[in-house]
């Protein structure tokens, strides 16, 4: 079943509809401000530390992970006084085992720069990468020997730092958080600790854009591709992460049509993981942006150098991040499509979707607590149950209920998103029932 796009629901909605799918000139401007020269400076400086292995020197002034994190910290602070920069420090205990990459206790420092949003808006968008490096070698390899890690993941760190520089000169509705994680190569240590704390603190993280290996445009076989980027996201089909992935594709291709965003519907590459994973496991929408052309001969080796990295490709993927992060940071909150009821002390969530009085229609309802003053309305989206992307969009105006006559709610996946006067779109809130629970039946 193919569902055509409905451009407008009624003539009265035309003035507001004119803003729907509009290009926000501020987002477009941000995309153009990404500088390849700045990215070059960052990745060369990161390479100059020689090694950024988690177990490398913590106190050498120019070499090792300690010098690298201090430089990242100082760069964040230099971008804008509005950035709240800090070290997120953790004491990690030795991990036992012959193949352990943490053979002794070590201090781990994530470097975090927070750009506060509008007062009273507690929604957050995280842009992240990892700054630590690893050369795979025998267990007695000296961590203070060269481990350049330019593509993995100096490229992602450069993206995060460049976006912190650019976006810190704008004011957004939501808070943007820029993070350079440590300990990724030892088992996603820094991101796991940060994501756990975010969940325990009940942070409202709408999206995590994690960038890992975004500097390679040529594979080990020589295949060249510099106009595409992969975005990985966890199942199921309407998980928070999958919703973020679709959003990245929509915004990136709207503001940067020269780039193609390929969604990969799996958590990560086979038998591999990245710093988005702990956030997804905590229930946040989190994706990984990565080059489709990895050179596995260079990764985790002394060959992962500036000479084997493409700065123009890093720049284009940084622009993809810029479009998605800025658009979402200015966008309204996503509507609520789940209702909660309590019975006998148990809370139950159900989707706000029914068949209406006729029993043959699709009646969609949603809530929007404390709607933004520049909200112009909502868009209902639909797709076949087997389709990967939304196939039909209906601008329905500033209402919280919409009926689709003679449409079965069993045959279609529905969602709804909010739109503001500048054309910024919220994430889609799908009408996805909560996972089924096993029923326990007591017997005598």
mmCIF file of C-alpha atoms in Angstrom, residues 63-403:
data_model
loop_
_atom_site.group_PDB
_atom_site.id
_atom_site.type_symbol
_atom_site.label_atom_id
_atom_site.label_comp_id
_atom_site.label_asym_id
_atom_site.label_seq_id
_atom_site.Cartn_x
_atom_site.Cartn_y
_atom_site.Cartn_z
ATOM 1 C CA UNK A 63 51.396 13.989 25.023
ATOM 2 C CA UNK A 64 48.746 11.522 26.092
ATOM 3 C CA UNK A 65 45.109 11.603 27.076
ATOM 4 C CA UNK A 66 45.602 14.113 29.902
ATOM 5 C CA UNK A 67 47.003 16.772 27.576
ATOM 6 C CA UNK A 68 44.311 16.024 24.989
ATOM 7 C CA UNK A 69 41.384 16.402 27.364
ATOM 8 C CA UNK A 70 42.793 19.644 28.794
ATOM 9 C CA UNK A 71 43.112 21.081 25.294
ATOM 10 C CA UNK A 72 39.535 20.072 24.385
ATOM 11 C CA UNK A 73 38.320 21.656 27.632
ATOM 12 C CA UNK A 74 40.143 24.918 26.912
ATOM 13 C CA UNK A 75 38.859 25.002 23.342
ATOM 14 C CA UNK A 76 35.268 24.599 24.518
ATOM 15 C CA UNK A 77 35.774 27.470 26.973
ATOM 16 C CA UNK A 78 37.236 29.705 24.265
ATOM 17 C CA UNK A 79 34.229 29.400 21.969
ATOM 18 C CA UNK A 80 31.704 31.342 24.038
ATOM 19 C CA UNK A 81 31.139 32.415 27.660
ATOM 20 C CA UNK A 82 27.664 30.889 27.337
ATOM 21 C CA UNK A 83 29.115 27.378 27.220
ATOM 22 C CA UNK A 84 29.215 25.688 30.621
ATOM 23 C CA UNK A 85 32.306 23.491 30.369
ATOM 24 C CA UNK A 86 33.272 20.772 32.826
ATOM 25 C CA UNK A 87 35.041 17.469 33.300
ATOM 26 C CA UNK A 88 32.736 14.544 34.037
ATOM 27 C CA UNK A 89 35.193 12.513 36.128
ATOM 28 C CA UNK A 90 34.902 8.853 37.126
ATOM 29 C CA UNK A 91 37.225 6.442 38.922
ATOM 30 C CA UNK A 92 37.110 3.190 36.963
ATOM 31 C CA UNK A 93 38.295 0.036 38.684
ATOM 32 C CA UNK A 94 40.532 -2.546 37.116
ATOM 33 C CA UNK A 95 38.701 -5.029 34.897
ATOM 34 C CA UNK A 96 39.969 -8.561 35.412
ATOM 35 C CA UNK A 97 40.936 -10.862 32.545
ATOM 36 C CA UNK A 98 43.850 -11.631 30.244
ATOM 37 C CA UNK A 99 42.354 -9.601 27.394
ATOM 38 C CA UNK A 100 41.153 -6.711 29.564
ATOM 39 C CA UNK A 101 41.827 -3.253 28.195
ATOM 40 C CA UNK A 102 41.604 -1.846 31.736
ATOM 41 C CA UNK A 103 44.297 -3.823 33.577
ATOM 42 C CA UNK A 104 44.545 -1.247 36.368
ATOM 43 C CA UNK A 105 42.445 1.385 38.098
ATOM 44 C CA UNK A 106 42.182 4.542 35.997
ATOM 45 C CA UNK A 107 40.589 7.993 36.123
ATOM 46 C CA UNK A 108 38.257 8.694 33.221
ATOM 47 C CA UNK A 109 37.243 12.182 32.127
ATOM 48 C CA UNK A 110 34.430 13.021 29.721
ATOM 49 C CA UNK A 111 34.662 16.624 28.531
ATOM 50 C CA UNK A 112 31.229 18.282 28.510
ATOM 51 C CA UNK A 113 30.088 21.663 27.180
ATOM 52 C CA UNK A 114 26.464 22.651 27.860
ATOM 53 C CA UNK A 115 24.721 25.424 25.919
ATOM 54 C CA UNK A 116 21.637 26.278 28.012
ATOM 55 C CA UNK A 117 18.345 26.685 26.211
ATOM 56 C CA UNK A 118 15.409 28.899 27.025
ATOM 57 C CA UNK A 119 14.554 29.068 30.720
ATOM 58 C CA UNK A 120 11.878 26.545 31.612
ATOM 59 C CA UNK A 121 12.632 24.272 28.654
ATOM 60 C CA UNK A 122 14.300 21.119 29.989
ATOM 61 C CA UNK A 123 14.594 19.272 26.670
ATOM 62 C CA UNK A 124 18.155 18.338 25.648
ATOM 63 C CA UNK A 125 19.959 17.358 22.458
ATOM 64 C CA UNK A 126 23.346 15.639 22.787
ATOM 65 C CA UNK A 127 26.064 15.753 20.103
ATOM 66 C CA UNK A 128 28.900 13.374 20.951
ATOM 67 C CA UNK A 129 32.026 11.482 19.927
ATOM 68 C CA UNK A 130 34.935 9.808 21.719
ATOM 69 C CA UNK A 131 38.393 11.326 21.946
ATOM 70 C CA UNK A 132 40.300 8.284 23.238
ATOM 71 C CA UNK A 133 42.284 6.041 20.866
ATOM 72 C CA UNK A 134 43.422 2.450 20.609
ATOM 73 C CA UNK A 135 45.953 0.491 18.587
ATOM 74 C CA UNK A 136 45.168 -3.225 18.788
ATOM 75 C CA UNK A 137 48.334 -4.955 19.909
ATOM 76 C CA UNK A 138 49.564 -7.543 22.414
ATOM 77 C CA UNK A 139 48.429 -6.881 25.949
ATOM 78 C CA UNK A 140 51.869 -5.639 26.975
ATOM 79 C CA UNK A 141 51.793 -2.828 24.387
ATOM 80 C CA UNK A 142 52.808 0.480 25.943
ATOM 81 C CA UNK A 143 49.750 2.824 25.884
ATOM 82 C CA UNK A 144 52.148 5.780 25.635
ATOM 83 C CA UNK A 145 53.337 4.658 22.207
ATOM 84 C CA UNK A 146 51.764 6.221 19.101
ATOM 85 C CA UNK A 147 48.019 5.663 18.776
ATOM 86 C CA UNK A 148 46.933 8.576 16.520
ATOM 87 C CA UNK A 149 43.229 7.750 16.073
ATOM 88 C CA UNK A 150 42.466 10.523 13.578
ATOM 89 C CA UNK A 151 39.477 8.953 11.846
ATOM 90 C CA UNK A 152 38.589 6.838 14.898
ATOM 91 C CA UNK A 153 37.589 9.101 16.430
ATOM 92 C CA UNK A 154 39.377 12.410 16.022
ATOM 93 C CA UNK A 155 36.965 12.969 13.134
ATOM 94 C CA UNK A 156 33.908 12.732 15.399
ATOM 95 C CA UNK A 157 35.568 14.854 18.087
ATOM 96 C CA UNK A 158 36.293 17.548 15.480
ATOM 97 C CA UNK A 159 32.602 17.493 14.507
ATOM 98 C CA UNK A 160 31.507 17.970 18.125
ATOM 99 C CA UNK A 161 33.997 20.771 18.750
ATOM 100 C CA UNK A 162 33.182 22.611 15.519
ATOM 101 C CA UNK A 163 29.460 22.480 16.262
ATOM 102 C CA UNK A 164 30.056 23.721 19.810
ATOM 103 C CA UNK A 165 31.954 26.672 18.343
ATOM 104 C CA UNK A 166 29.236 27.556 15.833
ATOM 105 C CA UNK A 167 26.065 26.836 17.791
ATOM 106 C CA UNK A 168 27.273 28.572 20.959
ATOM 107 C CA UNK A 169 26.757 31.882 19.151
ATOM 108 C CA UNK A 170 23.021 31.234 18.744
ATOM 109 C CA UNK A 171 20.198 31.050 21.252
ATOM 110 C CA UNK A 172 18.060 27.937 21.138
ATOM 111 C CA UNK A 173 14.861 26.889 22.854
ATOM 112 C CA UNK A 174 16.358 23.586 24.014
ATOM 113 C CA UNK A 175 19.671 22.839 25.669
ATOM 114 C CA UNK A 176 22.490 21.508 23.517
ATOM 115 C CA UNK A 177 25.113 19.276 25.136
ATOM 116 C CA UNK A 178 28.449 18.641 23.421
ATOM 117 C CA UNK A 179 30.412 15.690 24.811
ATOM 118 C CA UNK A 180 33.825 14.196 24.084
ATOM 119 C CA UNK A 181 33.713 10.768 25.730
ATOM 120 C CA UNK A 182 36.662 8.784 27.082
ATOM 121 C CA UNK A 183 36.916 5.028 27.473
ATOM 122 C CA UNK A 184 34.939 4.120 24.347
ATOM 123 C CA UNK A 185 37.658 1.775 23.151
ATOM 124 C CA UNK A 186 37.638 -0.062 26.479
ATOM 125 C CA UNK A 187 33.903 -0.863 26.349
ATOM 126 C CA UNK A 188 31.872 2.383 26.080
ATOM 127 C CA UNK A 189 32.875 3.277 29.639
ATOM 128 C CA UNK A 190 32.455 7.059 29.594
ATOM 129 C CA UNK A 191 29.162 7.055 27.728
ATOM 130 C CA UNK A 192 27.745 4.265 29.899
ATOM 131 C CA UNK A 193 28.457 6.229 33.069
ATOM 132 C CA UNK A 194 27.062 9.441 31.588
ATOM 133 C CA UNK A 195 23.884 7.803 30.231
ATOM 134 C CA UNK A 196 23.185 6.061 33.546
ATOM 135 C CA UNK A 197 23.461 9.361 35.399
ATOM 136 C CA UNK A 198 21.244 11.102 32.839
ATOM 137 C CA UNK A 199 18.542 8.490 33.385
ATOM 138 C CA UNK A 200 18.890 8.612 37.165
ATOM 139 C CA UNK A 201 18.637 12.419 37.037
ATOM 140 C CA UNK A 202 15.540 12.134 34.815
ATOM 141 C CA UNK A 203 17.097 14.263 32.103
ATOM 142 C CA UNK A 204 14.806 14.929 29.141
ATOM 143 C CA UNK A 205 17.140 13.947 26.312
ATOM 144 C CA UNK A 206 15.252 14.077 23.020
ATOM 145 C CA UNK A 207 18.102 12.922 20.814
ATOM 146 C CA UNK A 208 21.726 11.776 20.874
ATOM 147 C CA UNK A 209 23.747 12.269 17.679
ATOM 148 C CA UNK A 210 26.902 10.225 18.132
ATOM 149 C CA UNK A 211 29.664 10.584 15.551
ATOM 150 C CA UNK A 212 32.189 7.778 15.255
ATOM 151 C CA UNK A 213 34.445 7.202 12.218
ATOM 152 C CA UNK A 214 33.237 10.051 10.009
ATOM 153 C CA UNK A 215 36.590 10.736 8.358
ATOM 154 C CA UNK A 216 36.904 7.849 5.924
ATOM 155 C CA UNK A 217 35.719 8.251 2.333
ATOM 156 C CA UNK A 218 37.669 5.308 0.885
ATOM 157 C CA UNK A 219 37.268 1.662 1.925
ATOM 158 C CA UNK A 220 40.032 -0.894 2.153
ATOM 159 C CA UNK A 221 39.042 -2.178 -1.296
ATOM 160 C CA UNK A 222 39.459 1.292 -2.783
ATOM 161 C CA UNK A 223 35.748 2.018 -3.102
ATOM 162 C CA UNK A 224 35.202 5.785 -2.845
ATOM 163 C CA UNK A 225 32.079 7.470 -1.429
ATOM 164 C CA UNK A 226 31.975 10.985 0.008
ATOM 165 C CA UNK A 227 28.358 12.060 -0.454
ATOM 166 C CA UNK A 228 26.651 9.552 1.812
ATOM 167 C CA UNK A 229 26.594 8.867 5.517
ATOM 168 C CA UNK A 230 25.172 5.911 7.434
ATOM 169 C CA UNK A 231 22.894 6.445 10.426
ATOM 170 C CA UNK A 232 22.436 3.417 12.680
ATOM 171 C CA UNK A 233 19.458 3.056 15.038
ATOM 172 C CA UNK A 234 18.024 0.409 17.349
ATOM 173 C CA UNK A 235 14.902 -1.638 16.711
ATOM 174 C CA UNK A 236 11.917 -1.763 16.923
ATOM 175 C CA UNK A 237 10.546 0.127 13.910
ATOM 176 C CA UNK A 238 9.141 2.974 16.012
ATOM 177 C CA UNK A 239 11.694 3.078 18.798
ATOM 178 C CA UNK A 240 12.889 6.509 19.983
ATOM 179 C CA UNK A 241 16.187 5.889 18.182
ATOM 180 C CA UNK A 242 14.476 5.045 14.895
ATOM 181 C CA UNK A 243 12.473 8.261 15.174
ATOM 182 C CA UNK A 244 15.689 10.263 15.634
ATOM 183 C CA UNK A 245 17.218 8.520 12.614
ATOM 184 C CA UNK A 246 14.294 9.465 10.373
ATOM 185 C CA UNK A 247 14.535 13.041 11.662
ATOM 186 C CA UNK A 248 18.254 13.273 10.851
ATOM 187 C CA UNK A 249 17.572 12.071 7.314
ATOM 188 C CA UNK A 250 14.686 14.526 6.770
ATOM 189 C CA UNK A 251 16.514 17.581 8.115
ATOM 190 C CA UNK A 252 19.893 16.794 6.569
ATOM 191 C CA UNK A 253 18.482 16.234 3.103
ATOM 192 C CA UNK A 254 16.345 19.372 3.393
ATOM 193 C CA UNK A 255 19.267 21.627 4.323
ATOM 194 C CA UNK A 256 22.078 19.751 2.586
ATOM 195 C CA UNK A 257 20.620 18.095 -0.531
ATOM 196 C CA UNK A 258 24.111 17.232 -1.783
ATOM 197 C CA UNK A 259 24.374 14.598 0.982
ATOM 198 C CA UNK A 260 22.432 11.345 1.074
ATOM 199 C CA UNK A 261 21.616 9.965 4.509
ATOM 200 C CA UNK A 262 21.311 6.176 4.479
ATOM 201 C CA UNK A 263 19.432 4.748 7.440
ATOM 202 C CA UNK A 264 20.727 1.380 8.611
ATOM 203 C CA UNK A 265 18.065 -0.348 10.675
ATOM 204 C CA UNK A 266 20.310 -2.053 13.193
ATOM 205 C CA UNK A 267 21.939 -0.845 16.385
ATOM 206 C CA UNK A 268 25.439 -0.714 14.886
ATOM 207 C CA UNK A 269 27.810 -2.601 12.644
ATOM 208 C CA UNK A 270 27.843 -6.375 13.216
ATOM 209 C CA UNK A 271 29.552 -7.262 16.520
ATOM 210 C CA UNK A 272 30.444 -3.615 17.170
ATOM 211 C CA UNK A 273 29.050 -0.747 19.224
ATOM 212 C CA UNK A 274 29.445 2.960 19.839
ATOM 213 C CA UNK A 275 28.694 5.609 22.442
ATOM 214 C CA UNK A 276 25.067 5.925 21.311
ATOM 215 C CA UNK A 277 24.414 2.396 22.571
ATOM 216 C CA UNK A 278 24.292 3.129 26.344
ATOM 217 C CA UNK A 279 21.797 5.935 25.717
ATOM 218 C CA UNK A 280 19.541 3.676 23.664
ATOM 219 C CA UNK A 281 19.708 1.052 26.418
ATOM 220 C CA UNK A 282 18.547 3.715 28.887
ATOM 221 C CA UNK A 283 15.528 4.461 26.675
ATOM 222 C CA UNK A 284 16.783 7.621 24.961
ATOM 223 C CA UNK A 285 16.611 8.163 21.206
ATOM 224 C CA UNK A 286 20.224 7.746 20.070
ATOM 225 C CA UNK A 287 21.870 7.179 16.699
ATOM 226 C CA UNK A 288 25.344 6.666 15.295
ATOM 227 C CA UNK A 289 26.596 8.570 12.245
ATOM 228 C CA UNK A 290 29.405 6.752 10.488
ATOM 229 C CA UNK A 291 31.125 6.503 7.125
ATOM 230 C CA UNK A 292 29.789 3.774 4.820
ATOM 231 C CA UNK A 293 33.362 3.310 3.580
ATOM 232 C CA UNK A 294 35.421 2.180 6.545
ATOM 233 C CA UNK A 295 39.054 1.284 5.988
ATOM 234 C CA UNK A 296 39.544 -1.518 8.486
ATOM 235 C CA UNK A 297 43.236 -1.731 7.642
ATOM 236 C CA UNK A 298 43.735 1.742 9.132
ATOM 237 C CA UNK A 299 41.387 1.595 12.124
ATOM 238 C CA UNK A 300 43.013 0.733 15.461
ATOM 239 C CA UNK A 301 46.437 0.939 13.870
ATOM 240 C CA UNK A 302 49.290 3.432 13.591
ATOM 241 C CA UNK A 303 48.014 4.154 10.064
ATOM 242 C CA UNK A 304 44.958 6.040 11.368
ATOM 243 C CA UNK A 305 46.599 9.379 10.583
ATOM 244 C CA UNK A 306 45.689 12.749 9.122
ATOM 245 C CA UNK A 307 47.094 11.603 5.769
ATOM 246 C CA UNK A 308 44.473 8.844 5.673
ATOM 247 C CA UNK A 309 41.542 11.047 6.659
ATOM 248 C CA UNK A 310 39.245 13.201 4.500
ATOM 249 C CA UNK A 311 38.602 16.633 6.006
ATOM 250 C CA UNK A 312 35.981 17.582 3.368
ATOM 251 C CA UNK A 313 34.015 14.461 4.265
ATOM 252 C CA UNK A 314 34.199 15.275 7.986
ATOM 253 C CA UNK A 315 32.911 18.729 7.103
ATOM 254 C CA UNK A 316 29.907 17.401 5.218
ATOM 255 C CA UNK A 317 28.928 15.016 8.014
ATOM 256 C CA UNK A 318 29.344 17.897 10.473
ATOM 257 C CA UNK A 319 26.868 19.859 8.331
ATOM 258 C CA UNK A 320 24.444 16.924 8.560
ATOM 259 C CA UNK A 321 24.718 17.124 12.351
ATOM 260 C CA UNK A 322 24.326 20.900 12.266
ATOM 261 C CA UNK A 323 21.065 20.739 10.320
ATOM 262 C CA UNK A 324 19.503 18.092 12.562
ATOM 263 C CA UNK A 325 20.704 19.512 15.893
ATOM 264 C CA UNK A 326 19.807 23.136 15.169
ATOM 265 C CA UNK A 327 16.394 22.325 13.683
ATOM 266 C CA UNK A 328 15.508 20.124 16.648
ATOM 267 C CA UNK A 329 16.839 22.622 19.199
ATOM 268 C CA UNK A 330 14.429 25.243 17.802
ATOM 269 C CA UNK A 331 11.540 22.843 17.204
ATOM 270 C CA UNK A 332 8.462 22.410 19.399
ATOM 271 C CA UNK A 333 8.180 19.544 21.847
ATOM 272 C CA UNK A 334 6.796 16.344 20.300
ATOM 273 C CA UNK A 335 3.102 15.722 21.075
ATOM 274 C CA UNK A 336 2.062 13.011 23.511
ATOM 275 C CA UNK A 337 0.247 10.043 21.972
ATOM 276 C CA UNK A 338 0.092 7.784 25.021
ATOM 277 C CA UNK A 339 -2.433 8.101 27.834
ATOM 278 C CA UNK A 340 -1.795 6.699 31.302
ATOM 279 C CA UNK A 341 -4.469 5.155 33.494
ATOM 280 C CA UNK A 342 -4.152 3.672 36.961
ATOM 281 C CA UNK A 343 -6.171 0.737 38.196
ATOM 282 C CA UNK A 344 -5.630 -1.303 41.335
ATOM 283 C CA UNK A 345 -2.333 0.476 41.872
ATOM 284 C CA UNK A 346 -1.038 -0.435 38.412
ATOM 285 C CA UNK A 347 -0.330 2.118 35.688
ATOM 286 C CA UNK A 348 -1.207 1.221 32.125
ATOM 287 C CA UNK A 349 -0.315 3.142 28.969
ATOM 288 C CA UNK A 350 -2.439 3.000 25.836
ATOM 289 C CA UNK A 351 -2.199 4.793 22.502
ATOM 290 C CA UNK A 352 -4.736 7.583 21.944
ATOM 291 C CA UNK A 353 -6.083 5.955 18.795
ATOM 292 C CA UNK A 354 -9.569 4.529 18.245
ATOM 293 C CA UNK A 355 -12.105 3.616 15.595
ATOM 294 C CA UNK A 356 -14.582 6.416 16.373
ATOM 295 C CA UNK A 357 -18.345 6.157 16.577
ATOM 296 C CA UNK A 358 -18.618 4.470 13.200
ATOM 297 C CA UNK A 359 -16.120 1.781 14.246
ATOM 298 C CA UNK A 360 -14.660 2.139 10.737
ATOM 299 C CA UNK A 361 -12.584 5.322 11.014
ATOM 300 C CA UNK A 362 -9.171 6.211 12.428
ATOM 301 C CA UNK A 363 -9.492 8.807 15.190
ATOM 302 C CA UNK A 364 -6.149 10.199 16.393
ATOM 303 C CA UNK A 365 -5.839 12.260 19.556
ATOM 304 C CA UNK A 366 -2.791 13.800 21.210
ATOM 305 C CA UNK A 367 -1.814 16.131 24.037
ATOM 306 C CA UNK A 368 0.582 19.068 24.038
ATOM 307 C CA UNK A 369 1.259 20.381 27.524
ATOM 308 C CA UNK A 370 2.267 24.049 27.639
ATOM 309 C CA UNK A 371 2.471 24.508 23.854
ATOM 310 C CA UNK A 372 5.031 26.935 22.473
ATOM 311 C CA UNK A 373 3.670 30.386 21.528
ATOM 312 C CA UNK A 374 4.946 30.077 17.945
ATOM 313 C CA UNK A 375 3.256 26.724 17.340
ATOM 314 C CA UNK A 376 1.161 26.766 14.154
ATOM 315 C CA UNK A 377 -0.223 23.259 14.240
ATOM 316 C CA UNK A 378 0.330 19.573 13.751
ATOM 317 C CA UNK A 379 0.996 17.092 10.980
ATOM 318 C CA UNK A 380 -0.425 13.574 10.967
ATOM 319 C CA UNK A 381 1.888 11.059 9.288
ATOM 320 C CA UNK A 382 1.101 7.569 8.021
ATOM 321 C CA UNK A 383 2.839 4.607 6.473
ATOM 322 C CA UNK A 384 2.129 0.989 5.633
ATOM 323 C CA UNK A 385 3.121 -1.450 8.362
ATOM 324 C CA UNK A 386 5.906 -2.790 6.133
ATOM 325 C CA UNK A 387 7.218 0.619 5.001
ATOM 326 C CA UNK A 388 10.443 2.046 6.496
ATOM 327 C CA UNK A 389 9.555 5.735 6.065
ATOM 328 C CA UNK A 390 6.479 7.909 6.497
ATOM 329 C CA UNK A 391 4.527 7.890 3.223
ATOM 330 C CA UNK A 392 1.703 10.365 3.800
ATOM 331 C CA UNK A 393 1.615 13.687 5.636
ATOM 332 C CA UNK A 394 -1.461 15.755 6.448
ATOM 333 C CA UNK A 395 -1.208 19.244 7.930
ATOM 334 C CA UNK A 396 -4.253 19.341 10.221
ATOM 335 C CA UNK A 397 -3.843 22.751 11.865
ATOM 336 C CA UNK A 398 -3.835 23.691 15.526
ATOM 337 C CA UNK A 399 -6.048 20.869 16.786
ATOM 338 C CA UNK A 400 -5.500 17.877 19.057
ATOM 339 C CA UNK A 401 -7.784 15.402 17.293
ATOM 340 C CA UNK A 402 -8.128 14.299 13.694
ATOM 341 C CA UNK A 403 -10.321 11.715 11.978
#
